JSON list of C-alpha atoms in Angstrom, two decimals:
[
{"chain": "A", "resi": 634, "resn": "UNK", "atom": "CA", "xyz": [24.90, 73.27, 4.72]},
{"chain": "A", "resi": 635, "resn": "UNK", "atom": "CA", "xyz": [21.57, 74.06, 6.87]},
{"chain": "A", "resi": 636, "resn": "UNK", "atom": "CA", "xyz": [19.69, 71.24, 5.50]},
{"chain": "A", "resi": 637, "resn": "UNK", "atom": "CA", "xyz": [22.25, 68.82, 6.12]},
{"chain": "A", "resi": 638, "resn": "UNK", "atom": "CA", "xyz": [23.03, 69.66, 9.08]},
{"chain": "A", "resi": 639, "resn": "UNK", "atom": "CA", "xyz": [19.24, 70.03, 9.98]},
{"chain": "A", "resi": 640, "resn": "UNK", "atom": "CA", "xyz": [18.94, 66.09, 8.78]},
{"chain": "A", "resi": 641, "resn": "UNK", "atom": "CA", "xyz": [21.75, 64.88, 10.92]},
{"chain": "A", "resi": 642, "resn": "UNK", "atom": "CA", "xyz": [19.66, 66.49, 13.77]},
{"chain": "A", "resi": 643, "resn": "UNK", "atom": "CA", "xyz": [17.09, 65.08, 13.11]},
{"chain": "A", "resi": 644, "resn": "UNK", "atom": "CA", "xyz": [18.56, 61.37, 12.58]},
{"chain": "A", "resi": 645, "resn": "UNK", "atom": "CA", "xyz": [19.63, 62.01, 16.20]},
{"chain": "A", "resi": 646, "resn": "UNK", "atom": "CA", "xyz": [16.57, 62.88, 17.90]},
{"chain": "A", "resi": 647, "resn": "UNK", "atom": "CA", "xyz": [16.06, 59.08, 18.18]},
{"chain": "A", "resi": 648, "resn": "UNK", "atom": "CA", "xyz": [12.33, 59.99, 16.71]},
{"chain": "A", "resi": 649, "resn": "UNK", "atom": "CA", "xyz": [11.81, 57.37, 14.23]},
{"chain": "A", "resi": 650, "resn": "UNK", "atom": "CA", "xyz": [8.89, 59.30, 12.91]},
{"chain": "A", "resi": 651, "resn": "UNK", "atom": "CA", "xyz": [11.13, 61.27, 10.57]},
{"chain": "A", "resi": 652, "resn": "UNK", "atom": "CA", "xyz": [11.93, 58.21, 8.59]},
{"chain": "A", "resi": 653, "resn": "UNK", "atom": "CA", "xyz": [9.44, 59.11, 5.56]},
{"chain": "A", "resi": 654, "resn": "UNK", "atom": "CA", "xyz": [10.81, 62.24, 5.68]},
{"chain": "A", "resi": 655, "resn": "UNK", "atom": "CA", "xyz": [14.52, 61.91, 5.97]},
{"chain": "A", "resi": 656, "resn": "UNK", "atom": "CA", "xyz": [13.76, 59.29, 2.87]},
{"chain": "A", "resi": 657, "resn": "UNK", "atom": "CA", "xyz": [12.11, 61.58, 0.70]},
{"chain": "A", "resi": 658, "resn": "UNK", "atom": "CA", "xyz": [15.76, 63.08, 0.80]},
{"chain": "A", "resi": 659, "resn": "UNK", "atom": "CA", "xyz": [17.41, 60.07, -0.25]},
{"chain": "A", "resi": 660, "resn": "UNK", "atom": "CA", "xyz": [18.29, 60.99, -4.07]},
{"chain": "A", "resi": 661, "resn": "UNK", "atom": "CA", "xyz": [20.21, 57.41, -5.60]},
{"chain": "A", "resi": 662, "resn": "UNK", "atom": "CA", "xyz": [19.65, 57.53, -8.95]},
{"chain": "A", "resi": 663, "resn": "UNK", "atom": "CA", "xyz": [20.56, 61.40, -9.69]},
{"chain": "A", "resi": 664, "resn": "UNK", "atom": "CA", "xyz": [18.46, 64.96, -8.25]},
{"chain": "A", "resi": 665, "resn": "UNK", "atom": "CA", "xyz": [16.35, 67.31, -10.60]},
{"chain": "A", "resi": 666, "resn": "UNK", "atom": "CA", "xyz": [18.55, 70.87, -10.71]},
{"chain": "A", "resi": 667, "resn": "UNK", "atom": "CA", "xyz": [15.49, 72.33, -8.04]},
{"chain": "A", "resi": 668, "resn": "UNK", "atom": "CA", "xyz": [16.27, 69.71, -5.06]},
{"chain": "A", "resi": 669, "resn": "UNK", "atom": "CA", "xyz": [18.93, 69.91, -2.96]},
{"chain": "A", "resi": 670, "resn": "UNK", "atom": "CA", "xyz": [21.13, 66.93, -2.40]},
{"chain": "A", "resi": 671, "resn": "UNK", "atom": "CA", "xyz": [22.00, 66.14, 0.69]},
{"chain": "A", "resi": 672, "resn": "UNK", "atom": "CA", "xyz": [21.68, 62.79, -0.28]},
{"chain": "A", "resi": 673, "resn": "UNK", "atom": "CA", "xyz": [24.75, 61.37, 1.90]},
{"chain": "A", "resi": 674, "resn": "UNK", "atom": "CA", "xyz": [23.36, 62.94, 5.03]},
{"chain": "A", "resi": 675, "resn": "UNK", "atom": "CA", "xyz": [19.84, 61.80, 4.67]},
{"chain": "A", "resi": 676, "resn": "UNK", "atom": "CA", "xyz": [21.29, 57.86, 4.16]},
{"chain": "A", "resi": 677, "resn": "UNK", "atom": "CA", "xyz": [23.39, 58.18, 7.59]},
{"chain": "A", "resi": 678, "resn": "UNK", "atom": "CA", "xyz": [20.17, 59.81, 9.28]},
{"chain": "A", "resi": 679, "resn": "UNK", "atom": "CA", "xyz": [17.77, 56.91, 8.35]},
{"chain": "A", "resi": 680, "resn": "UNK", "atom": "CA", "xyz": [20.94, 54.86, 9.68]},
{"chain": "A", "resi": 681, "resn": "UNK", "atom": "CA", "xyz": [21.06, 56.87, 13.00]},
{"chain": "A", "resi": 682, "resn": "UNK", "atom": "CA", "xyz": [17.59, 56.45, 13.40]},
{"chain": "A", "resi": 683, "resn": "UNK", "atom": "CA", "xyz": [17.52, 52.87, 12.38]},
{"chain": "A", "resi": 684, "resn": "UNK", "atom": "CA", "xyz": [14.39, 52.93, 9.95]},
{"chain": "A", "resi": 685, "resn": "UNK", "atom": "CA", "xyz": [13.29, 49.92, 9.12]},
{"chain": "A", "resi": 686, "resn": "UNK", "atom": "CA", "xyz": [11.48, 50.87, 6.38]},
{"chain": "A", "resi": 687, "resn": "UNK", "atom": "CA", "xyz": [14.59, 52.17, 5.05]},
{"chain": "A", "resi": 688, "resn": "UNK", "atom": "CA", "xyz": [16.94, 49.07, 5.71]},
{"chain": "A", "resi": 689, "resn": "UNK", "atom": "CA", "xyz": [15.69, 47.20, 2.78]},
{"chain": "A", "resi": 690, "resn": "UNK", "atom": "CA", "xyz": [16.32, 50.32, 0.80]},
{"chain": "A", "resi": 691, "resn": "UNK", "atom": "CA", "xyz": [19.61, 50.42, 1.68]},
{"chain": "A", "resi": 692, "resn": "UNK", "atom": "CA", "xyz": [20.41, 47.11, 1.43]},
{"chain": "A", "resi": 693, "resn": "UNK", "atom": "CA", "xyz": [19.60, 47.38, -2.40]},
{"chain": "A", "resi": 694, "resn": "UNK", "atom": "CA", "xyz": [21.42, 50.93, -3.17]},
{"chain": "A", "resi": 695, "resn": "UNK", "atom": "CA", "xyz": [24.51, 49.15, -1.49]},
{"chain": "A", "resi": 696, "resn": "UNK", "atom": "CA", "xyz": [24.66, 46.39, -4.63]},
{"chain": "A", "resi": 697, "resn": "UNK", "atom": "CA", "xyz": [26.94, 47.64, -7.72]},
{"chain": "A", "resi": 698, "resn": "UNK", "atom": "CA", "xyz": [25.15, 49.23, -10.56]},
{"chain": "A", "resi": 699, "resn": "UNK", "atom": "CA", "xyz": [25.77, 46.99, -13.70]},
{"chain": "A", "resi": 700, "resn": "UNK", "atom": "CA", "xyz": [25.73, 49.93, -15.95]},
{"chain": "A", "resi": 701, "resn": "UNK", "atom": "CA", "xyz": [29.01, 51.80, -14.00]},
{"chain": "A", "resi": 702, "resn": "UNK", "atom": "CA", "xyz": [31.91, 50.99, -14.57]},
{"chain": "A", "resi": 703, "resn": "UNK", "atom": "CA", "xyz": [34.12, 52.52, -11.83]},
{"chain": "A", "resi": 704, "resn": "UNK", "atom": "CA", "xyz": [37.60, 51.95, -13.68]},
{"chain": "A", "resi": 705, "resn": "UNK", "atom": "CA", "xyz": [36.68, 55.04, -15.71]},
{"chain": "A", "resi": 706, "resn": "UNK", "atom": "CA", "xyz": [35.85, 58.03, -13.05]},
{"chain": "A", "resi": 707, "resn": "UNK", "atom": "CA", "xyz": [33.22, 60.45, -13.82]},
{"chain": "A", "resi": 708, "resn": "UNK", "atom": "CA", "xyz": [30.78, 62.76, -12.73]},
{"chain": "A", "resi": 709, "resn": "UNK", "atom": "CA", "xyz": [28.05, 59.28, -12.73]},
{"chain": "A", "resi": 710, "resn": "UNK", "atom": "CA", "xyz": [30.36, 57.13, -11.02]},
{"chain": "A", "resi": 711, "resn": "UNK", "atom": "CA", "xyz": [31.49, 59.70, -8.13]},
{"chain": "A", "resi": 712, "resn": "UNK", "atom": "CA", "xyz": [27.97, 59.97, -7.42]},
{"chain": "A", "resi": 713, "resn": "UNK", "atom": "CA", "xyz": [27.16, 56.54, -7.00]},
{"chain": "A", "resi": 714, "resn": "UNK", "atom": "CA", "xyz": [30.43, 56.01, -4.58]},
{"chain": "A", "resi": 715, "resn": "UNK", "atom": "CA", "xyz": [29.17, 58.78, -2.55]},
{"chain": "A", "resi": 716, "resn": "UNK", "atom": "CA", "xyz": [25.69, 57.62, -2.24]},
{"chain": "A", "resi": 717, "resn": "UNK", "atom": "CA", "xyz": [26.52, 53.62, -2.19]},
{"chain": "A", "resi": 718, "resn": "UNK", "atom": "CA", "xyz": [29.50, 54.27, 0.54]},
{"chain": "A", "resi": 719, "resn": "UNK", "atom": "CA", "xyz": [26.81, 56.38, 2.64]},
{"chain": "A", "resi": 720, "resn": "UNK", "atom": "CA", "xyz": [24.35, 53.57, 2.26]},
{"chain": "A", "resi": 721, "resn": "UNK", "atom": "CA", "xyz": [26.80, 50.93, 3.85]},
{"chain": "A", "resi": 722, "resn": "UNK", "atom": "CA", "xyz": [27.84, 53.76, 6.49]},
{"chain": "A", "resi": 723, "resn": "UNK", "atom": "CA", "xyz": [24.13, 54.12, 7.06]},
{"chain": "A", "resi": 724, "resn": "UNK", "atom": "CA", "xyz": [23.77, 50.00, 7.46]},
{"chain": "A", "resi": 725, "resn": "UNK", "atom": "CA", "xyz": [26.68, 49.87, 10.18]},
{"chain": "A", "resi": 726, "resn": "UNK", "atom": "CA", "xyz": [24.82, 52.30, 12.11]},
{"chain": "A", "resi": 727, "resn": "UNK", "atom": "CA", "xyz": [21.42, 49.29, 12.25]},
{"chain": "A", "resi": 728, "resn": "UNK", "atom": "CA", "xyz": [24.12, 47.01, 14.05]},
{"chain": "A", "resi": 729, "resn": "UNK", "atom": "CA", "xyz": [22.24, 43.99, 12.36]},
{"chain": "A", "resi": 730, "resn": "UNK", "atom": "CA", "xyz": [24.50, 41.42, 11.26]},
{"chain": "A", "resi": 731, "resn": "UNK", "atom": "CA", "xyz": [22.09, 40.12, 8.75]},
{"chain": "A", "resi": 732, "resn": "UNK", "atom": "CA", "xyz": [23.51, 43.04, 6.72]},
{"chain": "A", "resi": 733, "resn": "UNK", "atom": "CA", "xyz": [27.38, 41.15, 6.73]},
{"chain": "A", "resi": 734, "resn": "UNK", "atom": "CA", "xyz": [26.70, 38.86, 3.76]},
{"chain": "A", "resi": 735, "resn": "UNK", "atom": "CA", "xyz": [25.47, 41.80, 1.50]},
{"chain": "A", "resi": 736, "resn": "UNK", "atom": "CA", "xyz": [28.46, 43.95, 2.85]},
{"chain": "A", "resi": 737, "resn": "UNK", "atom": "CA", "xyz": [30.80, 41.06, 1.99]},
{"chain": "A", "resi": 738, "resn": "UNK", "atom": "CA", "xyz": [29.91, 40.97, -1.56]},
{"chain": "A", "resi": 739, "resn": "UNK", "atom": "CA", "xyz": [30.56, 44.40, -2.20]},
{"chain": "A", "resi": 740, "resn": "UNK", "atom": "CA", "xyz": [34.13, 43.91, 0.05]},
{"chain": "A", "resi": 741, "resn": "UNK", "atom": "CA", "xyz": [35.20, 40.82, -2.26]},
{"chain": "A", "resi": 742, "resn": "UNK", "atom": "CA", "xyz": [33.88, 42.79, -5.76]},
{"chain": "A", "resi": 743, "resn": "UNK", "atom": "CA", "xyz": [37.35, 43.41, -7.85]},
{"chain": "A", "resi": 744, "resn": "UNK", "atom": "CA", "xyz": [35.03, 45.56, -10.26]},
{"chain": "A", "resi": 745, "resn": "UNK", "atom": "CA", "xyz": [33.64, 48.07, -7.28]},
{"chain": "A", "resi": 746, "resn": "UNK", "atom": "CA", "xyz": [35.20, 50.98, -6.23]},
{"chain": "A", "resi": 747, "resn": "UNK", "atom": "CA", "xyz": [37.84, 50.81, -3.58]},
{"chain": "A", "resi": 748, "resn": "UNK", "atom": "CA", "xyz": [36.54, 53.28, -1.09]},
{"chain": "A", "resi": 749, "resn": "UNK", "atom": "CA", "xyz": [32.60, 52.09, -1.58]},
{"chain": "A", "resi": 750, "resn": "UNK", "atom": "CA", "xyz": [34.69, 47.95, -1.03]},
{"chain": "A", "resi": 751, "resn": "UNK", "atom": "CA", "xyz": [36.68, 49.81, 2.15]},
{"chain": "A", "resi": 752, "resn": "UNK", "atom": "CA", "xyz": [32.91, 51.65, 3.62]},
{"chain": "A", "resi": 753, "resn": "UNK", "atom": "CA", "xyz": [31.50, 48.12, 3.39]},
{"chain": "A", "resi": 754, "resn": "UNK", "atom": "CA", "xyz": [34.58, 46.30, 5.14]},
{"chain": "A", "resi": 755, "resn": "UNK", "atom": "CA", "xyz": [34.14, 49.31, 7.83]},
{"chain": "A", "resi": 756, "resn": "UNK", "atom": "CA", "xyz": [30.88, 48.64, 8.61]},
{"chain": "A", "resi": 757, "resn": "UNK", "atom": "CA", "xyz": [30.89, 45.30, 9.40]},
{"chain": "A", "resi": 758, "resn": "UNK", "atom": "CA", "xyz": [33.46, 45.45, 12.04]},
{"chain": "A", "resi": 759, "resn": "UNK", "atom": "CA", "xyz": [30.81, 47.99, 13.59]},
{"chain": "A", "resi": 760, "resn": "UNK", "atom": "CA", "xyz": [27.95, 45.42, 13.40]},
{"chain": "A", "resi": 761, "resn": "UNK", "atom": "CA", "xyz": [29.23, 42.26, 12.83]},
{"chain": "A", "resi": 762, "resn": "UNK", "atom": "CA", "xyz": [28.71, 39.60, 15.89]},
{"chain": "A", "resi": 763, "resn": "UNK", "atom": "CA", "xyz": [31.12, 37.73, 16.85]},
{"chain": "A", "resi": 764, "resn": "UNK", "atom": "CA", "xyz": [30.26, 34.92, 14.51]},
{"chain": "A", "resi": 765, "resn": "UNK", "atom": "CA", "xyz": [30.81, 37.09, 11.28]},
{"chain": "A", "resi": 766, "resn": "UNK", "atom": "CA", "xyz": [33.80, 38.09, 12.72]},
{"chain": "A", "resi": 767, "resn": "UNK", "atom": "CA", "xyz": [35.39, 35.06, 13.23]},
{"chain": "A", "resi": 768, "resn": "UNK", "atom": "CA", "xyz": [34.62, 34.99, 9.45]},
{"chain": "A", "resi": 769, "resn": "UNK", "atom": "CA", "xyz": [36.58, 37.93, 8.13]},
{"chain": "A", "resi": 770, "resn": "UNK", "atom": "CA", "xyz": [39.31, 36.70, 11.11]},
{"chain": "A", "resi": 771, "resn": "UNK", "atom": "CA", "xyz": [40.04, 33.52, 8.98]},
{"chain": "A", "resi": 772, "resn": "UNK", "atom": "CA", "xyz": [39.86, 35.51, 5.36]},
{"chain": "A", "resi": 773, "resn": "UNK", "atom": "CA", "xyz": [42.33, 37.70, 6.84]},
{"chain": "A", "resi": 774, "resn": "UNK", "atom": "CA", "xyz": [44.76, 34.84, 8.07]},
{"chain": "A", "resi": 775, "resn": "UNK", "atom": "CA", "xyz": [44.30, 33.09, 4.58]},
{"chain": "A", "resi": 776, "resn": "UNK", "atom": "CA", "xyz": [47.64, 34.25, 2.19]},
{"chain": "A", "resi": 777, "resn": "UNK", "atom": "CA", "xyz": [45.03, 32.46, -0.54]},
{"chain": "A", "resi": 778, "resn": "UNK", "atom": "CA", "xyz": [42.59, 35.31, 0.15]},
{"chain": "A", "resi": 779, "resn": "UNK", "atom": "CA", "xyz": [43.53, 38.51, -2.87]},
{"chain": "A", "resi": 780, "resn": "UNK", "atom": "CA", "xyz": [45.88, 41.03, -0.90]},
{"chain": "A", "resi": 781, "resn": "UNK", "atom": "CA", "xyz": [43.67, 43.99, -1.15]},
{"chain": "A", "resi": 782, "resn": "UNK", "atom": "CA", "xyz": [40.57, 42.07, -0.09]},
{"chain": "A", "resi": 783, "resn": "UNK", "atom": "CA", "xyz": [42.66, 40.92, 3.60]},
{"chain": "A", "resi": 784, "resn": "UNK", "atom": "CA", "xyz": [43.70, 44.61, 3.30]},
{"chain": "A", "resi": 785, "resn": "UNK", "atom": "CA", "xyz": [40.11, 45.89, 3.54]},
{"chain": "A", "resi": 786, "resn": "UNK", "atom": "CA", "xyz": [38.92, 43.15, 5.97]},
{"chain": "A", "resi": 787, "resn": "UNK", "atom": "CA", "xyz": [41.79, 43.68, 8.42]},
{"chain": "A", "resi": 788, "resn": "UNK", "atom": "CA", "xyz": [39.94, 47.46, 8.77]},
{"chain": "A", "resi": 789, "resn": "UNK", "atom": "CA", "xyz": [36.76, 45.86, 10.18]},
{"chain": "A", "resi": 790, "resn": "UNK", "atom": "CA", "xyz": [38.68, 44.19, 12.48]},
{"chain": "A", "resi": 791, "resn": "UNK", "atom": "CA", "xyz": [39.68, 47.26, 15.00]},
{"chain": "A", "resi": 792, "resn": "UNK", "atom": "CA", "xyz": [36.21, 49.34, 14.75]},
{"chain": "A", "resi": 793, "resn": "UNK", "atom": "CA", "xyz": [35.02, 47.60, 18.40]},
{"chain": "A", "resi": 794, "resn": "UNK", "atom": "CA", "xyz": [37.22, 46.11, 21.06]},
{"chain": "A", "resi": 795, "resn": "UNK", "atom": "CA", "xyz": [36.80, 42.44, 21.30]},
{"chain": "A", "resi": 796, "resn": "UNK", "atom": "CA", "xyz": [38.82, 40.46, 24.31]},
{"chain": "A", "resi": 797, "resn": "UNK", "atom": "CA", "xyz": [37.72, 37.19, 22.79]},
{"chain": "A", "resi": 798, "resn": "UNK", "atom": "CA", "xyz": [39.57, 37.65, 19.05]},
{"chain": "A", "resi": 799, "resn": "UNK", "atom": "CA", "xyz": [41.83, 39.97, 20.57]},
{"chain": "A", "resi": 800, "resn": "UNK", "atom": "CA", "xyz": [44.63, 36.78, 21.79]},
{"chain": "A", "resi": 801, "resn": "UNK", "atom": "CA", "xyz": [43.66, 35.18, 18.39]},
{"chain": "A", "resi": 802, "resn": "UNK", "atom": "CA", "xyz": [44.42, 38.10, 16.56]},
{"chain": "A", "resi": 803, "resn": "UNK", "atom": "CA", "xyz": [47.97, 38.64, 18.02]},
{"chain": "A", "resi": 804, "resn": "UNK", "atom": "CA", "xyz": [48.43, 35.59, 15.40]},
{"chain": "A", "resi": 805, "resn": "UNK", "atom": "CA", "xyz": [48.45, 38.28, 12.40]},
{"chain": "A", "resi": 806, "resn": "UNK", "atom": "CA", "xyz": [51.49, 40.60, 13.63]},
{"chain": "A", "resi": 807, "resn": "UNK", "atom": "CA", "xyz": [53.39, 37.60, 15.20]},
{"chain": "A", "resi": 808, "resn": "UNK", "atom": "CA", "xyz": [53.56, 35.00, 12.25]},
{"chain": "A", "resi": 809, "resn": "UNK", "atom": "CA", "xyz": [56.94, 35.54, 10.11]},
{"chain": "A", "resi": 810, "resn": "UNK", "atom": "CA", "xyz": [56.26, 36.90, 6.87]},
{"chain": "A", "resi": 811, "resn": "UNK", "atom": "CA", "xyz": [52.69, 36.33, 4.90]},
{"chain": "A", "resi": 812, "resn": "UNK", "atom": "CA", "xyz": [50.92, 39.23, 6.48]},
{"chain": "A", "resi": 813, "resn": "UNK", "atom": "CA", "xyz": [50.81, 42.51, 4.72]},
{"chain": "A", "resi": 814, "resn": "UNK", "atom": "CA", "xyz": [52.20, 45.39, 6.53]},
{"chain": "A", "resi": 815, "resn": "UNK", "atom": "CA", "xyz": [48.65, 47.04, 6.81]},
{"chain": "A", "resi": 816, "resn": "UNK", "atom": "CA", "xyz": [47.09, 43.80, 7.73]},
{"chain": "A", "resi": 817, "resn": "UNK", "atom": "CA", "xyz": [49.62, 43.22, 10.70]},
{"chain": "A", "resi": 818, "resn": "UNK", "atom": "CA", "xyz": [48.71, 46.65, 12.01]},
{"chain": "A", "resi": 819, "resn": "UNK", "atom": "CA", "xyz": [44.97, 46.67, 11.80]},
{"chain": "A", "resi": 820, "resn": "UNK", "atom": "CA", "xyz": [45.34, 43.72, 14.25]},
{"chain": "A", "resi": 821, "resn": "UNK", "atom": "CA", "xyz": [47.67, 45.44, 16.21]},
{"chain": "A", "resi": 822, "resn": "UNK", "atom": "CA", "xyz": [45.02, 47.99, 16.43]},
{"chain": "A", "resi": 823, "resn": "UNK", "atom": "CA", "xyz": [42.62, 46.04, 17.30]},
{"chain": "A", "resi": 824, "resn": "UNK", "atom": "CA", "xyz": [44.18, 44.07, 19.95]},
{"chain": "A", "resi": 825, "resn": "UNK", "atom": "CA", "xyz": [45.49, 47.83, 21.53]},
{"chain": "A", "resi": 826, "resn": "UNK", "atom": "CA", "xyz": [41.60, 48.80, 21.33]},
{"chain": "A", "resi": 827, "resn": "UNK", "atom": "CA", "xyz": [40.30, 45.72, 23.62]},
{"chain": "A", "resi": 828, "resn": "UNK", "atom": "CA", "xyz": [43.02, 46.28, 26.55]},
{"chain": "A", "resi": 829, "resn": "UNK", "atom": "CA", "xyz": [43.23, 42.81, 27.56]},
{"chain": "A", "resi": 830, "resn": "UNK", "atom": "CA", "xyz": [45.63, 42.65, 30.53]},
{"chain": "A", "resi": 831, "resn": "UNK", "atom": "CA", "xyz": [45.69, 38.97, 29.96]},
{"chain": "A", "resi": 832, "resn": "UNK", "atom": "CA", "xyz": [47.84, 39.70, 26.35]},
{"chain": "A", "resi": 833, "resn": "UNK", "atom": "CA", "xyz": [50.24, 42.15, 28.59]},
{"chain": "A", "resi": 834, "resn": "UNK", "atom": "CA", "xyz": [53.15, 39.69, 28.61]},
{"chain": "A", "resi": 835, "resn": "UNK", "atom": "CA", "xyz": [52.98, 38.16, 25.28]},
{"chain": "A", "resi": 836, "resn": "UNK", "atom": "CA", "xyz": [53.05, 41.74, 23.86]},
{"chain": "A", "resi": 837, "resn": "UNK", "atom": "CA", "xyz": [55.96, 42.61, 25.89]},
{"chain": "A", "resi": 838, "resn": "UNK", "atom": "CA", "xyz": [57.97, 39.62, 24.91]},
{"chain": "A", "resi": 839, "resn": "UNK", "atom": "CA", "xyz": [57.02, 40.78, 21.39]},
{"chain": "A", "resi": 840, "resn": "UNK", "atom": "CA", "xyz": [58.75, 43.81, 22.28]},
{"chain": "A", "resi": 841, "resn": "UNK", "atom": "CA", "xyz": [62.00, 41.93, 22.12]},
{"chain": "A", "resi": 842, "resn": "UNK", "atom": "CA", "xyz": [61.98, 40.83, 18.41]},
{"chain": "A", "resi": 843, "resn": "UNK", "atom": "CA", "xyz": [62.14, 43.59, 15.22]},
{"chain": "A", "resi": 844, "resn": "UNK", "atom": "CA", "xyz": [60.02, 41.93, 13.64]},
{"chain": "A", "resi": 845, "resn": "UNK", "atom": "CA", "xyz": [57.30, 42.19, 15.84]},
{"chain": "A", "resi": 846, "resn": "UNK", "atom": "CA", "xyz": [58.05, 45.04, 18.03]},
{"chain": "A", "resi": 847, "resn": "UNK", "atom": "CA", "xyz": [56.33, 47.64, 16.24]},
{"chain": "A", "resi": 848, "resn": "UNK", "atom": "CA", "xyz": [53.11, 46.19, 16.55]},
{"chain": "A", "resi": 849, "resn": "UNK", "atom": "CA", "xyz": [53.42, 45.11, 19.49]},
{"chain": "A", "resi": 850, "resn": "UNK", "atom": "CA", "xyz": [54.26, 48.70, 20.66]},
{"chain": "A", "resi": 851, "resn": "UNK", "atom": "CA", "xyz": [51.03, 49.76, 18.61]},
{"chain": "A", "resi": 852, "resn": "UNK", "atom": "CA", "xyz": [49.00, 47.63, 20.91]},
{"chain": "A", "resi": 853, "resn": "UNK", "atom": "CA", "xyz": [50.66, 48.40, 24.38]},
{"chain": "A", "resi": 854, "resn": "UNK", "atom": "CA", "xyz": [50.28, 52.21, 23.85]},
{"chain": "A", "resi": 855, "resn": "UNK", "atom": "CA", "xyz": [46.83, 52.22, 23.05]},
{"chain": "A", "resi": 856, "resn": "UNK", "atom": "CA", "xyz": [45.86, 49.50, 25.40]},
{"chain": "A", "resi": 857, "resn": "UNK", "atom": "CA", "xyz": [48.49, 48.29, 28.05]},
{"chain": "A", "resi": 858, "resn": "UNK", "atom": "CA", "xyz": [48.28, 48.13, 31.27]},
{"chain": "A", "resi": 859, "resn": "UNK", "atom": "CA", "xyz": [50.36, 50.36, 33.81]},
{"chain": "A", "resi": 860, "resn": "UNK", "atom": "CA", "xyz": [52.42, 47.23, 34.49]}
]
């Protein structure tokens, strides 16, 4: 527990110097019984730290081993969740949003495993610009788009206010049926999180309907105004 925690000091000394060495502890394919693996706290260091000698890295442990097959868990694939989910973790942390598309593939991979597919769909609500954004925004709205794959985008979507989706994405929890339970209150979420006065009295008339009113109570407690 000293090492790690000695890592995650050092990832936030802001003393990019240590990237070599926070690397060296970066263990993806397995650790010889001598080493200590602190593997996951080394990947959000380098991410803390923002190496970029280490982004590339990263960007390559995020992609899904073809030789693991997740359906079937295991000592190898709990492993490579830990490591891989750390790795996009560690890429949020960059704030690049050159890193979306790779994070998207892993989101939209039926085969990966749900909690590496939820890490990525994290992340880029934490780095995405608002361009990328706009992206998951309309794969969210889409009742085309697989249920679990809105699910895990409607999580990026409250990770950073944003007043400028926050009126579009009042959409999601006021539309009549289509929108998944946990979809409609991600968005709720995220609305509450930006505090736009200027959505004060649509959420209030919202308040008025049952089928809206508990998100819209969501997003007035966490971000209404006095009025």
């Amino acid at each position: 527990s000293r090492h790690a925690a000695l890592l995650r000091a050092i990832g936030a000394s802001g003393n990019s110097a240590a990237c070599d060495a926070l690397w060296a502890e970066v263990h993806p394919d397995g650790v010889p019984p001598d080493v200590i693996d602190d593997t996951e706290a080394a990947l959000v260091a380098v991410g803390d730290l923002r190496c970029e000698s280490a982004y590339p890295k990263l960007i390559e442990m995020l992609k899904r081993p073809r030789d693991v097959d997740y359906s079937l868990p295991s000592v190898a694939t709990e492993m490579s969740y830990r490591n891989r989910s750390k790795a996009a973790e560690a890429l949020g942390h960059y704030g690049t949003p050159e890193a979306v598309p790779a994070l998207r593939v892993v989101v939209e991979d039926g085969a990966d495993d749900v909690r590496v597919r939820l890490s990525a769909a994290i992340s880029i609500g934490r780095l995405g610009d608002e361009a990328a954004l706009r992206e998951i925004v309309v794969k969210v709205r889409d009742a085309n788009t697989d249920e679990q794959i809105r699910q895990f985008y409607a999580q990026a979507l409250w990770q950073k206010p944003n007043r400028v989706l926050a009126g579009e994405l009042i959409a999601l929890f006021g539309e009549q049926g289509g929108v998944p339970a946990e979809v409609s209150r991600s968005a709720a979420l995220a609305v509450g999180y930006a505090a736009d006065p200027g959505n004060d009295a649509r959420l209030m008339e919202m308040l008025e309907a049952e089928a809206t009113r508990r998100d819209a109570a969501f997003a007035i407690a966490l971000g209404g105004s006095a009025e």
